[in-house]
PDB file of C-alpha atoms and ligand atoms in Angstrom:
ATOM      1  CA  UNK A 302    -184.465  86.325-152.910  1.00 95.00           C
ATOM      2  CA  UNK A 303    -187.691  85.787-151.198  1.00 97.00           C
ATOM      3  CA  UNK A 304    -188.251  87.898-147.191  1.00 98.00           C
ATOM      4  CA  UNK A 305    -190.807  87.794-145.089  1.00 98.00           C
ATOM      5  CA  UNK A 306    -191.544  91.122-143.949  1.00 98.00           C
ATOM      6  CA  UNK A 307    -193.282  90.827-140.183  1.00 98.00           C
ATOM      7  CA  UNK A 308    -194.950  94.024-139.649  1.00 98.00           C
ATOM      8  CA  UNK A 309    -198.320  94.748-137.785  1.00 97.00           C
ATOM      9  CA  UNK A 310    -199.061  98.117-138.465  1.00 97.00           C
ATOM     10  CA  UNK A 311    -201.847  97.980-141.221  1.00 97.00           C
ATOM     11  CA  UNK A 312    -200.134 101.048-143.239  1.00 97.00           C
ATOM     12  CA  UNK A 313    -196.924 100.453-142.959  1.00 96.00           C
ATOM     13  CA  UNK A 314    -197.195  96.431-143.578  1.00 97.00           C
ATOM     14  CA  UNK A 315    -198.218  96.656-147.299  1.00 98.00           C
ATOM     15  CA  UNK A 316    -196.069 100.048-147.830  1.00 97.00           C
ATOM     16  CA  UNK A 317    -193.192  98.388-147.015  1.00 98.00           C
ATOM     17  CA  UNK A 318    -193.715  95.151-149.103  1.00 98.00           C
ATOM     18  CA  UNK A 319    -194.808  97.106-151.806  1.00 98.00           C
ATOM     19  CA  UNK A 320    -191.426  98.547-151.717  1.00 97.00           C
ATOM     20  CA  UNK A 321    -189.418  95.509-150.732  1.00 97.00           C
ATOM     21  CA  UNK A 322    -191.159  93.939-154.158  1.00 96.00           C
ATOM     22  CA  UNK A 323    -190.425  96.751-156.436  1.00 95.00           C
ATOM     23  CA  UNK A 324    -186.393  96.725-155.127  1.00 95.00           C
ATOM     24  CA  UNK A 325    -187.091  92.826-156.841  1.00 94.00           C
ATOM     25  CA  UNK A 326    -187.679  90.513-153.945  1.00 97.00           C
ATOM     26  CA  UNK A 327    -190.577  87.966-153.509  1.00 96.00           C
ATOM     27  CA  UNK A 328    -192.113  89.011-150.159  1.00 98.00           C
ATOM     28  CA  UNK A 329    -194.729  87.053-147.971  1.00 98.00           C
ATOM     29  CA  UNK A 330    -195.986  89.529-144.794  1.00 98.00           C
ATOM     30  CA  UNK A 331    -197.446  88.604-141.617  1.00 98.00           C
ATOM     31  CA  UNK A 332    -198.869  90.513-138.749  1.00 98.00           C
ATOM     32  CA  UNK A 333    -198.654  88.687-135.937  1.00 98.00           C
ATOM     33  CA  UNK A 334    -195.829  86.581-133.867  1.00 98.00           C
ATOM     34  CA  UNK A 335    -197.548  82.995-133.816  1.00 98.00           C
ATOM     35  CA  UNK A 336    -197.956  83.283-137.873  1.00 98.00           C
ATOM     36  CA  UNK A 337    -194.665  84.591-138.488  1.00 98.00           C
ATOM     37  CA  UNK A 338    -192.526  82.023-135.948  1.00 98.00           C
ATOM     38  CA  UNK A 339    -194.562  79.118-137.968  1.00 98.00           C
ATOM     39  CA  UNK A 340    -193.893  80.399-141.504  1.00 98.00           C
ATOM     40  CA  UNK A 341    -190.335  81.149-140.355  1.00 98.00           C
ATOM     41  CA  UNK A 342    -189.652  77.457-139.342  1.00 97.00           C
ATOM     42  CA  UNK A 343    -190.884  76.071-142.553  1.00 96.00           C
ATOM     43  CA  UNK A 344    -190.736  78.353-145.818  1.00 96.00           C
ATOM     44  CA  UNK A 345    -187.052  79.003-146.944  1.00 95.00           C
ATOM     45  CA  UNK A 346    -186.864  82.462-146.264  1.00 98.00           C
ATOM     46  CA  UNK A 347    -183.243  84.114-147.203  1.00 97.00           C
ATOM     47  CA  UNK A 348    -183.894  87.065-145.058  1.00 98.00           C
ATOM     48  CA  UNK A 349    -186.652  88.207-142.364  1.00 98.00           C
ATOM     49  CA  UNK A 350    -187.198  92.021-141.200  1.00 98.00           C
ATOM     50  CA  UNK A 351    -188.732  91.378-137.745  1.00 98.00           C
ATOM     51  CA  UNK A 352    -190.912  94.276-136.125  1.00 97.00           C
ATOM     52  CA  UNK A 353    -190.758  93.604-132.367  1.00 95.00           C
ATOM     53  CA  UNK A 354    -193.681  95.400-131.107  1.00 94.00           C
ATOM     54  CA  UNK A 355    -196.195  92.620-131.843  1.00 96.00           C
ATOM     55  CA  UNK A 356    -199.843  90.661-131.579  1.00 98.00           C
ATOM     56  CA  UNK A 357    -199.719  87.415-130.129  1.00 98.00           C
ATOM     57  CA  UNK A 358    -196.108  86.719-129.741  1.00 98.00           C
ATOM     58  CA  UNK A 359    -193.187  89.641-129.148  1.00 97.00           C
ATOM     59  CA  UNK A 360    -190.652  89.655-131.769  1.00 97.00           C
ATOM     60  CA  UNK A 361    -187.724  89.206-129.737  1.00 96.00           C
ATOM     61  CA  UNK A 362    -189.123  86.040-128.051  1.00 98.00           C
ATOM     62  CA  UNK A 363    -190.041  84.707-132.031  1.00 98.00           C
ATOM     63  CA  UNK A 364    -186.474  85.605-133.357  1.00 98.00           C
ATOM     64  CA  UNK A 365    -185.115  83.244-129.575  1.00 98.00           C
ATOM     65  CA  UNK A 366    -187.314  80.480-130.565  1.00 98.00           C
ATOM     66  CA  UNK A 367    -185.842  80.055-134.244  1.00 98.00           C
ATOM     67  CA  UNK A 368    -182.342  80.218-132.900  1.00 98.00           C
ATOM     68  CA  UNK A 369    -182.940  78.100-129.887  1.00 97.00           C
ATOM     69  CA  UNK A 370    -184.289  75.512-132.727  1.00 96.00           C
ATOM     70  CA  UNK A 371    -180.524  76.721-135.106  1.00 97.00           C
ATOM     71  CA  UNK A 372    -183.076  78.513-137.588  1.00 97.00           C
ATOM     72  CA  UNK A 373    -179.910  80.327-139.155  1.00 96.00           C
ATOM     73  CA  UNK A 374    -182.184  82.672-141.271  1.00 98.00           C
ATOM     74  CA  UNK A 375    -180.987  86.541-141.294  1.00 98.00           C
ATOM     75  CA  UNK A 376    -183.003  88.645-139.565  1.00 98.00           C
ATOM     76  CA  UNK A 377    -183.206  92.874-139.468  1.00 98.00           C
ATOM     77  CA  UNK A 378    -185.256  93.767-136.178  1.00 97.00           C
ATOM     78  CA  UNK A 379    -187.388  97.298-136.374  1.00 96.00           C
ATOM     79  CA  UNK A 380    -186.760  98.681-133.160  1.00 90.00           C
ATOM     80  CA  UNK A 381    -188.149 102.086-131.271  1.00 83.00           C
ATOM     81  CA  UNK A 382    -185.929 105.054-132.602  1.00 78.00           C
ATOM     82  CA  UNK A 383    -183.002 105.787-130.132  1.00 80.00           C
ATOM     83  CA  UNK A 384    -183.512 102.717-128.030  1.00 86.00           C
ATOM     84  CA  UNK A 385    -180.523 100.987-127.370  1.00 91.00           C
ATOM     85  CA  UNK A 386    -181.787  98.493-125.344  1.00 92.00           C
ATOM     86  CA  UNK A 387    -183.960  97.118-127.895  1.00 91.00           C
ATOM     87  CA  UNK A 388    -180.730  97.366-130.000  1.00 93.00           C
ATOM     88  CA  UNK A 389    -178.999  95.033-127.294  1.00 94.00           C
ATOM     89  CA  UNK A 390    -181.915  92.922-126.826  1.00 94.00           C
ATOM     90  CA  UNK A 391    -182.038  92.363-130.092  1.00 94.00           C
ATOM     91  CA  UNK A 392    -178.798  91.355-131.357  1.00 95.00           C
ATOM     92  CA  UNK A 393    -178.479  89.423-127.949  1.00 96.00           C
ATOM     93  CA  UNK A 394    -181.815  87.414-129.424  1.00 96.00           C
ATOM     94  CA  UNK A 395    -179.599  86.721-132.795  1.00 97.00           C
ATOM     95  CA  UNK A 396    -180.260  89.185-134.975  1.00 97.00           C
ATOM     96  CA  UNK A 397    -177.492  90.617-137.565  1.00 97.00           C
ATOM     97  CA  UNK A 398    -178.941  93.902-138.346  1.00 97.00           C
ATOM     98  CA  UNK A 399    -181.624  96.538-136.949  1.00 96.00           C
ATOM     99  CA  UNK A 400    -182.890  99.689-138.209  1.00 96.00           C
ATOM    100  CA  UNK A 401    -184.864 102.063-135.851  1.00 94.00           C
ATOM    101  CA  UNK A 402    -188.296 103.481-136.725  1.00 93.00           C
ATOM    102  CA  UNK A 403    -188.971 105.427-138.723  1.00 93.00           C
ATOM    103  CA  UNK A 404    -186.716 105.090-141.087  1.00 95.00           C
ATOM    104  CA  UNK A 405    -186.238 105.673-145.264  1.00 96.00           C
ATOM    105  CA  UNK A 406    -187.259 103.052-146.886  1.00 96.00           C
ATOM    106  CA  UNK A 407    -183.714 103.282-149.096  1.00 95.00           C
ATOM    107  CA  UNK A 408    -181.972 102.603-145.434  1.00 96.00           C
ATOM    108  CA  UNK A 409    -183.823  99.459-145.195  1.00 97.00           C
ATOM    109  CA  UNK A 410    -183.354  98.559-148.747  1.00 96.00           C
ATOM    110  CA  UNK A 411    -179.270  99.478-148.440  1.00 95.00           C
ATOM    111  CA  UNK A 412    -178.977  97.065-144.604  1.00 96.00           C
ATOM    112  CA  UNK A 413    -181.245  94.119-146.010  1.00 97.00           C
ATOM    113  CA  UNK A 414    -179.065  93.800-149.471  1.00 95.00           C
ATOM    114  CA  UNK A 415    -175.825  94.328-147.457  1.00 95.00           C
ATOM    115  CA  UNK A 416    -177.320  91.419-144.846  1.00 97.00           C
ATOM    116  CA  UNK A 417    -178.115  89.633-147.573  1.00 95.00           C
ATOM    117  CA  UNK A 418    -174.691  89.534-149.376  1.00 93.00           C
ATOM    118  CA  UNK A 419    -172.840  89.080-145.974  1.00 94.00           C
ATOM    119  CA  UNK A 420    -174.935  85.759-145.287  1.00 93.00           C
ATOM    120  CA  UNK A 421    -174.094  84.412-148.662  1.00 89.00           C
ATOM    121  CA  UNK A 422    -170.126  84.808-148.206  1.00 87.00           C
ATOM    122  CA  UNK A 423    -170.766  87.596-150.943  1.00 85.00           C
ATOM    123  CA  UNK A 424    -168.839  90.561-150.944  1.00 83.00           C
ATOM    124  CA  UNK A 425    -170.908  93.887-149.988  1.00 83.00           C
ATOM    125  CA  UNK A 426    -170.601  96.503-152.598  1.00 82.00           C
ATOM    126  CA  UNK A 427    -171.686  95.988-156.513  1.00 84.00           C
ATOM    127  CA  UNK A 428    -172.594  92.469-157.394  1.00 90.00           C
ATOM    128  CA  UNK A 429    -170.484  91.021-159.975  1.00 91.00           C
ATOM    129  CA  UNK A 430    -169.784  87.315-160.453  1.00 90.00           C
ATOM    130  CA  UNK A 431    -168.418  85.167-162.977  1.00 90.00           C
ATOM    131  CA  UNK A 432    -167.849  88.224-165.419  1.00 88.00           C
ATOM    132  CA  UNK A 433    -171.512  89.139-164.871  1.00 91.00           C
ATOM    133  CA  UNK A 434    -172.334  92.831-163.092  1.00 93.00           C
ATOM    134  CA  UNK A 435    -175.867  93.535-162.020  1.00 93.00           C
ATOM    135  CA  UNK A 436    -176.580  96.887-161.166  1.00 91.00           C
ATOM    136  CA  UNK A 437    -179.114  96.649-157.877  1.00 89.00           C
ATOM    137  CA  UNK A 438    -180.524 100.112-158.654  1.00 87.00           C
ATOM    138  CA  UNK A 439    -181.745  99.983-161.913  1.00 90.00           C
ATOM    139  CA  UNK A 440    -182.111  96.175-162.066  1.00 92.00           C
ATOM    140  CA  UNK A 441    -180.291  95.642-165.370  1.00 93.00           C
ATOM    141  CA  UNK A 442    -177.227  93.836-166.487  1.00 93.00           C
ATOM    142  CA  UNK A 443    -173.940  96.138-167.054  1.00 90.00           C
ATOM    143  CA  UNK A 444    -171.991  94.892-170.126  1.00 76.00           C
ATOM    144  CA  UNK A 445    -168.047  95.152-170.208  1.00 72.00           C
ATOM    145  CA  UNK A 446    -168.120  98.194-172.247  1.00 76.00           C
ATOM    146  CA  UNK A 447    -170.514  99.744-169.450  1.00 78.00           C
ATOM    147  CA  UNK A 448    -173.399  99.474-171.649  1.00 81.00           C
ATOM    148  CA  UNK A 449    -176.765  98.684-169.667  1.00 88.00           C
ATOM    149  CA  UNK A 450    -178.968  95.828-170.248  1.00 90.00           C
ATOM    150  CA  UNK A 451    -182.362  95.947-168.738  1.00 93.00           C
ATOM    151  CA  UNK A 452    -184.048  93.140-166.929  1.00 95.00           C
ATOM    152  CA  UNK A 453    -187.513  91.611-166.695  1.00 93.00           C
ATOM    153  CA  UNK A 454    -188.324  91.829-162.583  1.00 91.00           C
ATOM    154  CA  UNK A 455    -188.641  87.747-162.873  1.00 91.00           C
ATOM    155  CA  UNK A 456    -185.420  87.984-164.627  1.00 94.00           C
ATOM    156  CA  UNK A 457    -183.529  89.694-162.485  1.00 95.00           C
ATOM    157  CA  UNK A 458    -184.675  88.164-158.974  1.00 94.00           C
ATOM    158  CA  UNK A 459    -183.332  84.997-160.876  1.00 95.00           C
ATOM    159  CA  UNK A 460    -179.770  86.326-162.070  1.00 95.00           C
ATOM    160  CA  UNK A 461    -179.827  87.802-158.549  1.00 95.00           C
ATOM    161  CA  UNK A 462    -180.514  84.611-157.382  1.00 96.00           C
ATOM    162  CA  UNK A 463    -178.052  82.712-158.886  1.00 96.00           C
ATOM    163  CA  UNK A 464    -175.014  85.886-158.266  1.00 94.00           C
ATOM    164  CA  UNK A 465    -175.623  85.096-154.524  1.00 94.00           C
ATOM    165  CA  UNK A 466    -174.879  81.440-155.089  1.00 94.00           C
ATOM    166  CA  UNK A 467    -172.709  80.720-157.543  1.00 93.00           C
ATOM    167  CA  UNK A 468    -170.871  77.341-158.147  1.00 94.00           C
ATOM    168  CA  UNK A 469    -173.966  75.355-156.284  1.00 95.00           C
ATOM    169  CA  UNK A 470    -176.365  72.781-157.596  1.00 96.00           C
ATOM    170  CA  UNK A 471    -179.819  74.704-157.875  1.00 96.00           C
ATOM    171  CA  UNK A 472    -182.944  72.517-158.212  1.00 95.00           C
ATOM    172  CA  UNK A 473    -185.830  74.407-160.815  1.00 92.00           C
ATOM    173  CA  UNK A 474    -188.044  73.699-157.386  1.00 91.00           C
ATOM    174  CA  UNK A 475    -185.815  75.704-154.794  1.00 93.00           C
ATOM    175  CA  UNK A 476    -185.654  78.379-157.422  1.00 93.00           C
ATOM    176  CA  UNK A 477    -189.114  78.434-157.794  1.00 92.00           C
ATOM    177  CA  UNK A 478    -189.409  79.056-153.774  1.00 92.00           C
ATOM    178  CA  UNK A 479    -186.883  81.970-153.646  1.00 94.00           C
ATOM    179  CA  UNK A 480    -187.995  83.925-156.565  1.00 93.00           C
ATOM    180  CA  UNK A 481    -191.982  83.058-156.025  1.00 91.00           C
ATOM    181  CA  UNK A 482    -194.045  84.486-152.686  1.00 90.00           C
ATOM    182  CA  UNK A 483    -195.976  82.295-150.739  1.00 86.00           C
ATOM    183  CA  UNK A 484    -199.166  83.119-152.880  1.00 83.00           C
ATOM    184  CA  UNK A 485    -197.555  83.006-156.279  1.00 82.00           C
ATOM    185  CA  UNK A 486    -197.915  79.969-158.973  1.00 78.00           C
ATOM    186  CA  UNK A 487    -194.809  78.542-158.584  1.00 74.00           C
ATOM    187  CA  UNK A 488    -194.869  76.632-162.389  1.00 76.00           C
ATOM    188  CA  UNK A 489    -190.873  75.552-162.378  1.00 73.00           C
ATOM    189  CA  UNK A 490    -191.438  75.143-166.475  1.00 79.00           C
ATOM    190  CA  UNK A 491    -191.695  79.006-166.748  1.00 86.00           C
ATOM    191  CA  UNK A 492    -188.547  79.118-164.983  1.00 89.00           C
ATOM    192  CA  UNK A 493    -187.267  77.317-167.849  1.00 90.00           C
ATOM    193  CA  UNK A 494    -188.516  80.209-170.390  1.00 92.00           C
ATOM    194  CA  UNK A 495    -187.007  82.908-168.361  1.00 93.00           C
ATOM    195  CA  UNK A 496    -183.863  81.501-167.830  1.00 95.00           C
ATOM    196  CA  UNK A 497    -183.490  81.021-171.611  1.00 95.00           C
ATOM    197  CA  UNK A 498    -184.014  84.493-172.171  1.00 94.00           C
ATOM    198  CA  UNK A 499    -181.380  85.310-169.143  1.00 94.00           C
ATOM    199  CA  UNK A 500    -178.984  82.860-171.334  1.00 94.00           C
ATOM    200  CA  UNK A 501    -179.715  85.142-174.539  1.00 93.00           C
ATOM    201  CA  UNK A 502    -178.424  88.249-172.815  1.00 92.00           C
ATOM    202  CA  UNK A 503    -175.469  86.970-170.227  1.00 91.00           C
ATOM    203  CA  UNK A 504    -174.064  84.213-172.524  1.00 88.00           C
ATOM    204  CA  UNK A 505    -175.288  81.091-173.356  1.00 90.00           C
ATOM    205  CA  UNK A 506    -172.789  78.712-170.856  1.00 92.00           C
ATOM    206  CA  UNK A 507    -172.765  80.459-167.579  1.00 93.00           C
ATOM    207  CA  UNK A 508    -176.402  79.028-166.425  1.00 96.00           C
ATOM    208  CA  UNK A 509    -175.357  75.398-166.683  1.00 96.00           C
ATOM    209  CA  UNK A 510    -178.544  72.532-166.853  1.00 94.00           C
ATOM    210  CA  UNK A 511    -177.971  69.668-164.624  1.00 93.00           C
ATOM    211  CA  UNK A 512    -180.315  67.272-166.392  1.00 91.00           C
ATOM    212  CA  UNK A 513    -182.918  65.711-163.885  1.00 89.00           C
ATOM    213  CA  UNK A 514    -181.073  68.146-161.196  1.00 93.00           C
ATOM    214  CA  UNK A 515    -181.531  71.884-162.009  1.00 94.00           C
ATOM    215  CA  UNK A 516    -179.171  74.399-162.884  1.00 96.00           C
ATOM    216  CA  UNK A 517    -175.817  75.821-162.037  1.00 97.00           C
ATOM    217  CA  UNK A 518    -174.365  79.698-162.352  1.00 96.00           C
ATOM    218  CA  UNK A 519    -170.334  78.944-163.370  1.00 94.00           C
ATOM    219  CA  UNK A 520    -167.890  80.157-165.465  1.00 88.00           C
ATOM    220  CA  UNK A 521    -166.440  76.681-165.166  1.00 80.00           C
ATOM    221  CA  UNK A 522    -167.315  73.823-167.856  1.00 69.00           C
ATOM    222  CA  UNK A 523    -168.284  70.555-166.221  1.00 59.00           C
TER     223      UNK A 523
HETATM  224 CA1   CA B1689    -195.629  96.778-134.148  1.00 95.17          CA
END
């Protein structure tokens, strides 16, 4: 799952996407409101953690102007500890979360996978689909006999990935843009590698090739 993390505060910008990345998501950060509104409206973001308090552009006017233009992306707002009008305001702008600062990182971590899940049609709680259970917190695969299986980080934000939609048509090159940040290489033929190796340890049929089309995550044969 790929965020962008909009944050201006030159500490706790990279701390947090440091974090974000290590929990196993591709982040892209910005620091300002202009930047983040434009990379908002055009890189497929699955999730956005909005800091209001912002250069250029406030956050709550950024977060109107996507859903003005039915930008549907989630978005967690950072608000001012124990102010409930930014609370209002924000949810009022269309947000569907907010955590006030400061907070523990593991809160943030805990609302933005429980966003995440909600906006999918996923239930919240442990992720298991198809027969497949991925444990979040260690990042590894837990087998029917409760054994654990651990996970490469590119591995796992693609099993992740495909958990949180199952049964669809996935193309290699909107893969590629949810697993990759904004600066990475996104080669879709090393996709190919890693997804054999997911195949080695979840089963070989549950990642299905669409020839010429991509790939689909489903216990059913078609
Ligand atoms: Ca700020």
């Amino acid at each position: 799952m790929r965020l962008l993390l909009v944050e201006d505060d030159v500490t706790l910008g990279p701390q947090l996407r440091a974090s974000l990345q290590q929990a196993g998501y591709a982040v892209d950060l910005s620091t300002d409101g202009v930047d983040a509104e434009g990379l908002g409206d055009i890189e497929p973001y699955d999730l956005v953690i909005l800091d209001l308090g912002l250069p250029k552009r406030p956050g709550l006017e950024v977060l109107a102007n996507w859903r003005r233009r039915g930008n549907k992306v989630p978005v967690v707002v950072l608000t001012a500890r124990g102010s409930w009008q930014e609370k209002v305001e924000g949810f009022k702008a269309g947000a569907d979360d907010y955590i006030g600062k400061p907070f523990q990182v593991e809160e943030l971590l805990a609302r933005v996978g429980a966003v995440l899940k909600r906006s999918q049609g996923v239930v919240v709680g442990p992720l298991t689909v198809h027969g497949v259970t991925l444990d979040e917190a260690t990042q590894s695969l837990i087998g029917e006999n409760g054994r654990q299986e651990s996970l490469t980080g590119t591995e796992y934000r693609l099993l992740r990935y495909f958990m949180l939609n199952p049964d669809q048509l996935i193309s290699k090159s909107r893969l590629a843009e949810h697993v990759y940040d904004y600066d990475s290489d996104k080669d879709s033929n090393v996709l190919e590698v890693y997804i054999n190796r997911l195949r080695q340890k979840i089963g070989p049929e549950l990642i299905q090739t669409k020839r010429g089309q991509g790939y689909v995550f489903s216990s059913k044969e078609s």
